PDB file of C-alpha atoms in Angstrom:
ATOM      1  CA  MET J 834     159.399  77.283-108.971  1.00  0.00           C
ATOM      2  CA  ASN J 835     157.202  74.398-110.117  1.00  0.00           C
ATOM      3  CA  ARG J 836     157.907  72.011-112.976  1.00  0.00           C
ATOM      4  CA  ARG J 837     155.547  73.764-115.379  1.00  0.00           C
ATOM      5  CA  ASP J 838     157.390  77.075-114.790  1.00  0.00           C
ATOM      6  CA  TRP J 839     160.736  75.362-115.426  1.00  0.00           C
ATOM      7  CA  LEU J 840     159.501  73.911-118.683  1.00  0.00           C
ATOM      8  CA  THR J 841     158.265  77.354-119.709  1.00  0.00           C
ATOM      9  CA  VAL J 842     161.574  78.999-118.775  1.00  0.00           C
ATOM     10  CA  PHE J 843     163.590  76.540-120.802  1.00  0.00           C
ATOM     11  CA  GLY J 844     161.110  76.467-123.679  1.00  0.00           C
ATOM     12  CA  ALA J 845     161.142  72.716-123.515  1.00  0.00           C
ATOM     13  CA  ALA J 846     158.950  71.818-126.444  1.00  0.00           C
ATOM     14  CA  LEU J 847     159.134  68.379-127.989  1.00  0.00           C
ATOM     15  CA  VAL J 848     159.451  69.039-131.702  1.00  0.00           C
ATOM     16  CA  VAL J 849     158.452  65.551-132.799  1.00  0.00           C
ATOM     17  CA  PRO J 850     155.042  65.875-134.516  1.00  0.00           C
ATOM     18  CA  LEU J 851     152.077  64.558-132.586  1.00  0.00           C
ATOM     19  CA  PRO J 852     150.705  61.989-132.713  1.00  0.00           C
ATOM     20  CA  LEU J 853     154.052  60.266-132.659  1.00  0.00           C
ATOM     21  CA  PRO J 854     154.641  57.650-135.344  1.00  0.00           C
ATOM     22  CA  HIS J 855     154.028  54.138-134.043  1.00  0.00           C
ATOM     23  CA  ASP J 856     157.582  53.016-134.853  1.00  0.00           C
ATOM     24  CA  LEU J 857     159.079  55.930-132.902  1.00  0.00           C
ATOM     25  CA  LEU J 858     156.948  55.166-129.866  1.00  0.00           C
ATOM     26  CA  ALA J 859     157.833  51.474-130.085  1.00  0.00           C
ATOM     27  CA  LEU J 860     161.524  52.344-130.220  1.00  0.00           C
ATOM     28  CA  GLY J 861     161.111  54.695-127.269  1.00  0.00           C
ATOM     29  CA  ARG J 862     159.375  51.966-125.257  1.00  0.00           C
ATOM     30  CA  ARG J 863     162.144  49.465-126.027  1.00  0.00           C
ATOM     31  CA  LEU J 864     164.842  51.928-124.992  1.00  0.00           C
ATOM     32  CA  ARG J 865     162.861  52.953-121.915  1.00  0.00           C
ATOM     33  CA  ALA J 866     162.467  49.321-120.819  1.00  0.00           C
ATOM     34  CA  ARG J 867     166.259  48.959-120.772  1.00  0.00           C
ATOM     35  CA  ALA J 868     167.040  52.346-119.199  1.00  0.00           C
ATOM     36  CA  THR J 869     166.923  51.806-115.484  1.00  0.00           C
ATOM     37  CA  PRO J 870     167.673  54.399-112.799  1.00  0.00           C
ATOM     38  CA  ALA J 871     171.187  54.711-111.376  1.00  0.00           C
ATOM     39  CA  GLY J 872     172.861  51.445-110.518  1.00  0.00           C
ATOM     40  CA  GLY J 873     171.325  49.661-113.508  1.00  0.00           C
ATOM     41  CA  ALA J 874     172.947  48.979-116.853  1.00  0.00           C
ATOM     42  CA  PRO J 875     176.525  50.246-117.369  1.00  0.00           C
ATOM     43  CA  LEU J 876     177.100  53.329-119.509  1.00  0.00           C
ATOM     44  CA  GLN J 877     177.636  52.614-123.194  1.00  0.00           C
ATOM     45  CA  VAL J 878     178.579  56.012-124.663  1.00  0.00           C
ATOM     46  CA  LEU J 879     178.931  58.572-121.893  1.00  0.00           C
ATOM     47  CA  SER J 880     181.785  58.622-119.403  1.00  0.00           C
ATOM     48  CA  PRO J 881     180.782  58.938-115.724  1.00  0.00           C
ATOM     49  CA  GLN J 882     181.646  62.678-115.858  1.00  0.00           C
ATOM     50  CA  GLN J 883     179.601  63.197-119.036  1.00  0.00           C
ATOM     51  CA  SER J 884     176.722  61.228-117.543  1.00  0.00           C
ATOM     52  CA  GLU J 885     176.748  63.467-114.462  1.00  0.00           C
ATOM     53  CA  LEU J 886     176.691  66.565-116.695  1.00  0.00           C
ATOM     54  CA  VAL J 887     173.762  65.126-118.680  1.00  0.00           C
ATOM     55  CA  ALA J 888     171.964  64.225-115.432  1.00  0.00           C
ATOM     56  CA  THR J 889     172.505  67.713-113.995  1.00  0.00           C
ATOM     57  CA  ILE J 890     171.156  69.422-117.102  1.00  0.00           C
ATOM     58  CA  ALA J 891     168.221  67.006-117.390  1.00  0.00           C
ATOM     59  CA  GLU J 892     167.314  67.639-113.744  1.00  0.00           C
ATOM     60  CA  LEU J 893     167.356  71.392-114.398  1.00  0.00           C
ATOM     61  CA  ILE J 894     164.992  70.884-117.340  1.00  0.00           C
ATOM     62  CA  ILE J 895     162.639  68.629-115.327  1.00  0.00           C
ATOM     63  CA  PRO J 896     163.434  69.088-111.626  1.00  0.00           C
ATOM     64  CA  GLN J 897     162.116  67.030-108.763  1.00  0.00           C
ATOM     65  CA  THR J 898     159.015  68.573-107.221  1.00  0.00           C
ATOM     66  CA  ASP J 899     156.233  66.572-105.608  1.00  0.00           C
ATOM     67  CA  THR J 900     157.080  63.929-108.211  1.00  0.00           C
ATOM     68  CA  PRO J 901     160.525  62.633-109.247  1.00  0.00           C
ATOM     69  CA  GLY J 902     162.529  64.690-111.703  1.00  0.00           C
ATOM     70  CA  ALA J 903     164.591  63.574-114.669  1.00  0.00           C
ATOM     71  CA  ARG J 904     167.132  61.721-112.518  1.00  0.00           C
ATOM     72  CA  GLY J 905     164.446  59.797-110.669  1.00  0.00           C
ATOM     73  CA  ALA J 906     162.842  58.813-113.963  1.00  0.00           C
ATOM     74  CA  GLY J 907     166.103  57.390-115.334  1.00  0.00           C
ATOM     75  CA  VAL J 908     166.456  60.027-118.072  1.00  0.00           C
ATOM     76  CA  PRO J 909     170.296  60.047-118.031  1.00  0.00           C
ATOM     77  CA  GLN J 910     170.373  56.286-118.601  1.00  0.00           C
ATOM     78  CA  PHE J 911     167.745  56.656-121.340  1.00  0.00           C
ATOM     79  CA  ILE J 912     169.884  59.303-123.071  1.00  0.00           C
ATOM     80  CA  ASP J 913     172.990  57.090-122.896  1.00  0.00           C
ATOM     81  CA  LEU J 914     171.048  54.234-124.521  1.00  0.00           C
ATOM     82  CA  ALA J 915     169.597  56.583-127.139  1.00  0.00           C
ATOM     83  CA  LEU J 916     173.118  57.758-127.993  1.00  0.00           C
ATOM     84  CA  ALA J 917     174.305  54.154-128.270  1.00  0.00           C
ATOM     85  CA  GLU J 918     171.395  52.627-130.161  1.00  0.00           C
ATOM     86  CA  TRP J 919     169.085  55.261-131.555  1.00  0.00           C
ATOM     87  CA  LEU J 920     171.040  58.249-132.854  1.00  0.00           C
ATOM     88  CA  ASP J 921     173.346  57.944-135.829  1.00  0.00           C
ATOM     89  CA  ILE J 922     177.099  58.470-135.493  1.00  0.00           C
ATOM     90  CA  ASP J 923     176.975  62.097-136.683  1.00  0.00           C
ATOM     91  CA  ASP J 924     174.257  63.055-134.173  1.00  0.00           C
ATOM     92  CA  ARG J 925     176.127  61.233-131.407  1.00  0.00           C
ATOM     93  CA  GLN J 926     179.318  63.153-132.226  1.00  0.00           C
ATOM     94  CA  ARG J 927     177.423  66.463-132.328  1.00  0.00           C
ATOM     95  CA  PHE J 928     175.880  65.676-128.934  1.00  0.00           C
ATOM     96  CA  LEU J 929     179.258  64.843-127.387  1.00  0.00           C
ATOM     97  CA  ALA J 930     180.957  67.890-128.966  1.00  0.00           C
ATOM     98  CA  GLY J 931     178.208  70.116-127.599  1.00  0.00           C
ATOM     99  CA  LEU J 932     178.517  68.522-124.187  1.00  0.00           C
ATOM    100  CA  ALA J 933     182.235  69.351-124.182  1.00  0.00           C
ATOM    101  CA  GLU J 934     181.507  72.914-125.314  1.00  0.00           C
ATOM    102  CA  VAL J 935     179.046  73.392-122.439  1.00  0.00           C
ATOM    103  CA  ASP J 936     181.885  72.691-119.993  1.00  0.00           C
ATOM    104  CA  ALA J 937     184.307  74.896-121.961  1.00  0.00           C
ATOM    105  CA  ARG J 938     181.856  77.811-121.953  1.00  0.00           C
ATOM    106  CA  SER J 939     181.154  77.243-118.266  1.00  0.00           C
ATOM    107  CA  ARG J 940     184.882  77.333-117.452  1.00  0.00           C
ATOM    108  CA  LYS J 941     185.212  80.568-119.422  1.00  0.00           C
ATOM    109  CA  ALA J 942     182.193  82.205-117.756  1.00  0.00           C
ATOM    110  CA  PHE J 943     182.479  80.881-114.202  1.00  0.00           C
ATOM    111  CA  GLY J 944     185.979  79.464-113.848  1.00  0.00           C
ATOM    112  CA  HIS J 945     184.909  75.829-113.477  1.00  0.00           C
ATOM    113  CA  GLU J 946     182.938  73.038-115.123  1.00  0.00           C
ATOM    114  CA  PHE J 947     179.161  73.186-115.284  1.00  0.00           C
ATOM    115  CA  THR J 948     178.559  70.578-112.568  1.00  0.00           C
ATOM    116  CA  ALA J 949     180.762  72.587-110.153  1.00  0.00           C
ATOM    117  CA  CYS J 950     178.745  75.788-110.699  1.00  0.00           C
ATOM    118  CA  THR J 951     176.193  77.030-108.206  1.00  0.00           C
ATOM    119  CA  PRO J 952     172.548  76.202-108.996  1.00  0.00           C
ATOM    120  CA  GLN J 953     171.969  79.863-109.925  1.00  0.00           C
ATOM    121  CA  GLN J 954     174.938  79.869-112.324  1.00  0.00           C
ATOM    122  CA  GLN J 955     173.684  76.644-113.903  1.00  0.00           C
ATOM    123  CA  THR J 956     170.197  78.102-114.340  1.00  0.00           C
ATOM    124  CA  ASP J 957     171.582  81.355-115.773  1.00  0.00           C
ATOM    125  CA  PHE J 958     173.785  79.444-118.201  1.00  0.00           C
ATOM    126  CA  LEU J 959     170.958  77.230-119.465  1.00  0.00           C
ATOM    127  CA  THR J 960     168.629  80.228-119.731  1.00  0.00           C
ATOM    128  CA  LEU J 961     171.223  81.956-121.914  1.00  0.00           C
ATOM    129  CA  LEU J 962     171.719  78.826-123.999  1.00  0.00           C
ATOM    130  CA  ASP J 963     167.963  78.449-124.424  1.00  0.00           C
ATOM    131  CA  ALA J 964     167.704  82.088-125.563  1.00  0.00           C
ATOM    132  CA  GLU J 965     170.427  81.405-128.142  1.00  0.00           C
ATOM    133  CA  VAL J 966     168.483  78.380-129.448  1.00  0.00           C
ATOM    134  CA  ALA J 967     165.295  80.481-129.587  1.00  0.00           C
ATOM    135  CA  GLY J 968     167.234  83.090-131.588  1.00  0.00           C
ATOM    136  CA  LEU J 969     168.193  80.401-134.092  1.00  0.00           C
ATOM    137  CA  ARG J 970     164.532  79.384-134.451  1.00  0.00           C
ATOM    138  CA  ASP J 971     163.526  83.010-134.978  1.00  0.00           C
ATOM    139  CA  ALA J 972     166.249  83.452-137.596  1.00  0.00           C
ATOM    140  CA  ASP J 973     164.977  80.353-139.429  1.00  0.00           C
ATOM    141  CA  LYS J 974     161.431  81.768-139.428  1.00  0.00           C
ATOM    142  CA  GLN J 975     162.754  84.992-140.949  1.00  0.00           C
ATOM    143  CA  GLY J 976     164.623  83.059-143.622  1.00  0.00           C
ATOM    144  CA  THR J 977     168.127  83.787-142.322  1.00  0.00           C
ATOM    145  CA  HIS J 978     169.316  80.345-141.280  1.00  0.00           C
ATOM    146  CA  ARG J 979     172.354  80.227-139.009  1.00  0.00           C
ATOM    147  CA  GLU J 980     174.211  77.063-138.101  1.00  0.00           C
ATOM    148  CA  PRO J 981     174.095  76.339-134.369  1.00  0.00           C
ATOM    149  CA  THR J 982     177.270  76.168-132.331  1.00  0.00           C
ATOM    150  CA  PRO J 983     177.988  72.734-130.840  1.00  0.00           C
ATOM    151  CA  SER J 984     176.514  73.763-127.462  1.00  0.00           C
ATOM    152  CA  GLN J 985     173.364  75.166-129.094  1.00  0.00           C
ATOM    153  CA  GLY J 986     172.828  72.023-131.168  1.00  0.00           C
ATOM    154  CA  PHE J 987     173.475  69.924-128.075  1.00  0.00           C
ATOM    155  CA  PHE J 988     170.954  71.827-125.952  1.00  0.00           C
ATOM    156  CA  ARG J 989     168.252  71.510-128.596  1.00  0.00           C
ATOM    157  CA  MET J 990     168.842  67.738-128.761  1.00  0.00           C
ATOM    158  CA  MET J 991     169.169  67.487-124.963  1.00  0.00           C
ATOM    159  CA  LYS J 992     165.750  69.062-124.367  1.00  0.00           C
ATOM    160  CA  ARG J 993     164.085  66.702-126.829  1.00  0.00           C
ATOM    161  CA  LEU J 994     165.741  63.603-125.377  1.00  0.00           C
ATOM    162  CA  THR J 995     164.988  64.714-121.816  1.00  0.00           C
ATOM    163  CA  LEU J 996     161.301  65.220-122.515  1.00  0.00           C
ATOM    164  CA  PHE J 997     160.970  62.049-124.569  1.00  0.00           C
ATOM    165  CA  GLY J 998     162.833  60.043-121.916  1.00  0.00           C
ATOM    166  CA  TYR J 999     160.813  61.502-119.062  1.00  0.00           C
ATOM    167  CA  PHE J1000     157.369  61.216-120.585  1.00  0.00           C
ATOM    168  CA  THR J1001     157.949  57.627-121.722  1.00  0.00           C
ATOM    169  CA  SER J1002     159.044  56.620-118.207  1.00  0.00           C
ATOM    170  CA  GLU J1003     156.663  55.071-115.705  1.00  0.00           C
ATOM    171  CA  VAL J1004     157.009  58.162-113.505  1.00  0.00           C
ATOM    172  CA  GLY J1005     156.236  60.516-116.383  1.00  0.00           C
ATOM    173  CA  VAL J1006     153.229  58.547-117.567  1.00  0.00           C
ATOM    174  CA  THR J1007     151.642  57.692-114.236  1.00  0.00           C
ATOM    175  CA  GLU J1008     152.596  60.577-111.943  1.00  0.00           C
ATOM    176  CA  GLU J1009     152.831  63.526-114.344  1.00  0.00           C
ATOM    177  CA  LEU J1010     150.408  62.671-117.114  1.00  0.00           C
ATOM    178  CA  HIS J1011     148.190  60.625-114.766  1.00  0.00           C
ATOM    179  CA  ASN J1012     147.614  57.987-117.405  1.00  0.00           C
ATOM    180  CA  PRO J1013     147.288  54.510-115.974  1.00  0.00           C
ATOM    181  CA  ILE J1014     149.598  51.898-117.468  1.00  0.00           C
ATOM    182  CA  ILE J1015     146.571  49.686-118.163  1.00  0.00           C
ATOM    183  CA  PRO J1016     143.626  52.040-118.703  1.00  0.00           C
ATOM    184  CA  GLY J1017     140.163  50.868-117.769  1.00  0.00           C
ATOM    185  CA  ARG J1018     138.595  52.528-120.788  1.00  0.00           C
ATOM    186  CA  TYR J1019     139.438  55.045-123.472  1.00  0.00           C
ATOM    187  CA  ASP J1020     137.666  58.398-123.551  1.00  0.00           C
ATOM    188  CA  GLY J1021     138.637  60.175-126.749  1.00  0.00           C
ATOM    189  CA  CYS J1022     136.871  63.447-125.936  1.00  0.00           C
ATOM    190  CA  VAL J1023     137.553  64.487-122.355  1.00  0.00           C
ATOM    191  CA  LEU J1024     137.954  68.086-121.250  1.00  0.00           C
ATOM    192  CA  LEU J1025     141.464  68.925-120.080  1.00  0.00           C
ATOM    193  CA  GLU J1026     140.119  70.028-116.689  1.00  0.00           C
ATOM    194  CA  GLN J1027     138.786  66.505-116.138  1.00  0.00           C
ATOM    195  CA  ARG J1028     142.185  64.898-116.918  1.00  0.00           C
ATOM    196  CA  GLY J1029     144.152  66.683-114.204  1.00  0.00           C
ATOM    197  CA  LYS J1030     147.594  67.930-115.186  1.00  0.00           C
TER     198      LYS J1030
END
């Protein structure tokens, strides 16, 4: 399955309005500059076990194909920095509570933590979780708002952070979006077919 199919399966849509506000992009660039792949800066919020869970889920959202996936782009380190410096305390606590609930639900469904599940079990679990989040969106559209469980709120936030972290990384910009870091010229009206991916 290619990356585009994975993104479709998980409904990974960045909900931040486009074009992104300048301040948000600047903040993302500052965080991205400090988020280096494994072996870089020490973790600030996540424990090593939590970081591995985040990395596993991020890699399932954007897997390695002919280009690096979320791990290779340093997304787990980006998320740890975002938790430490970007998100407020309440959002950080919701993220961590949801992360814990993912493991609790995994133990209940499969008898062990998420990272110890088979790849198929992990995919099935995230597909179910994504369907639950989609159900919440549908309920909101119909005017019957339901509060998300911790794992549902976590997964919604996790998808956004994964995509933002990936597509602000050098790998995401140059190898996926095929945008040069220093463009030669700007063409504001180019057909999508001419841009590549």
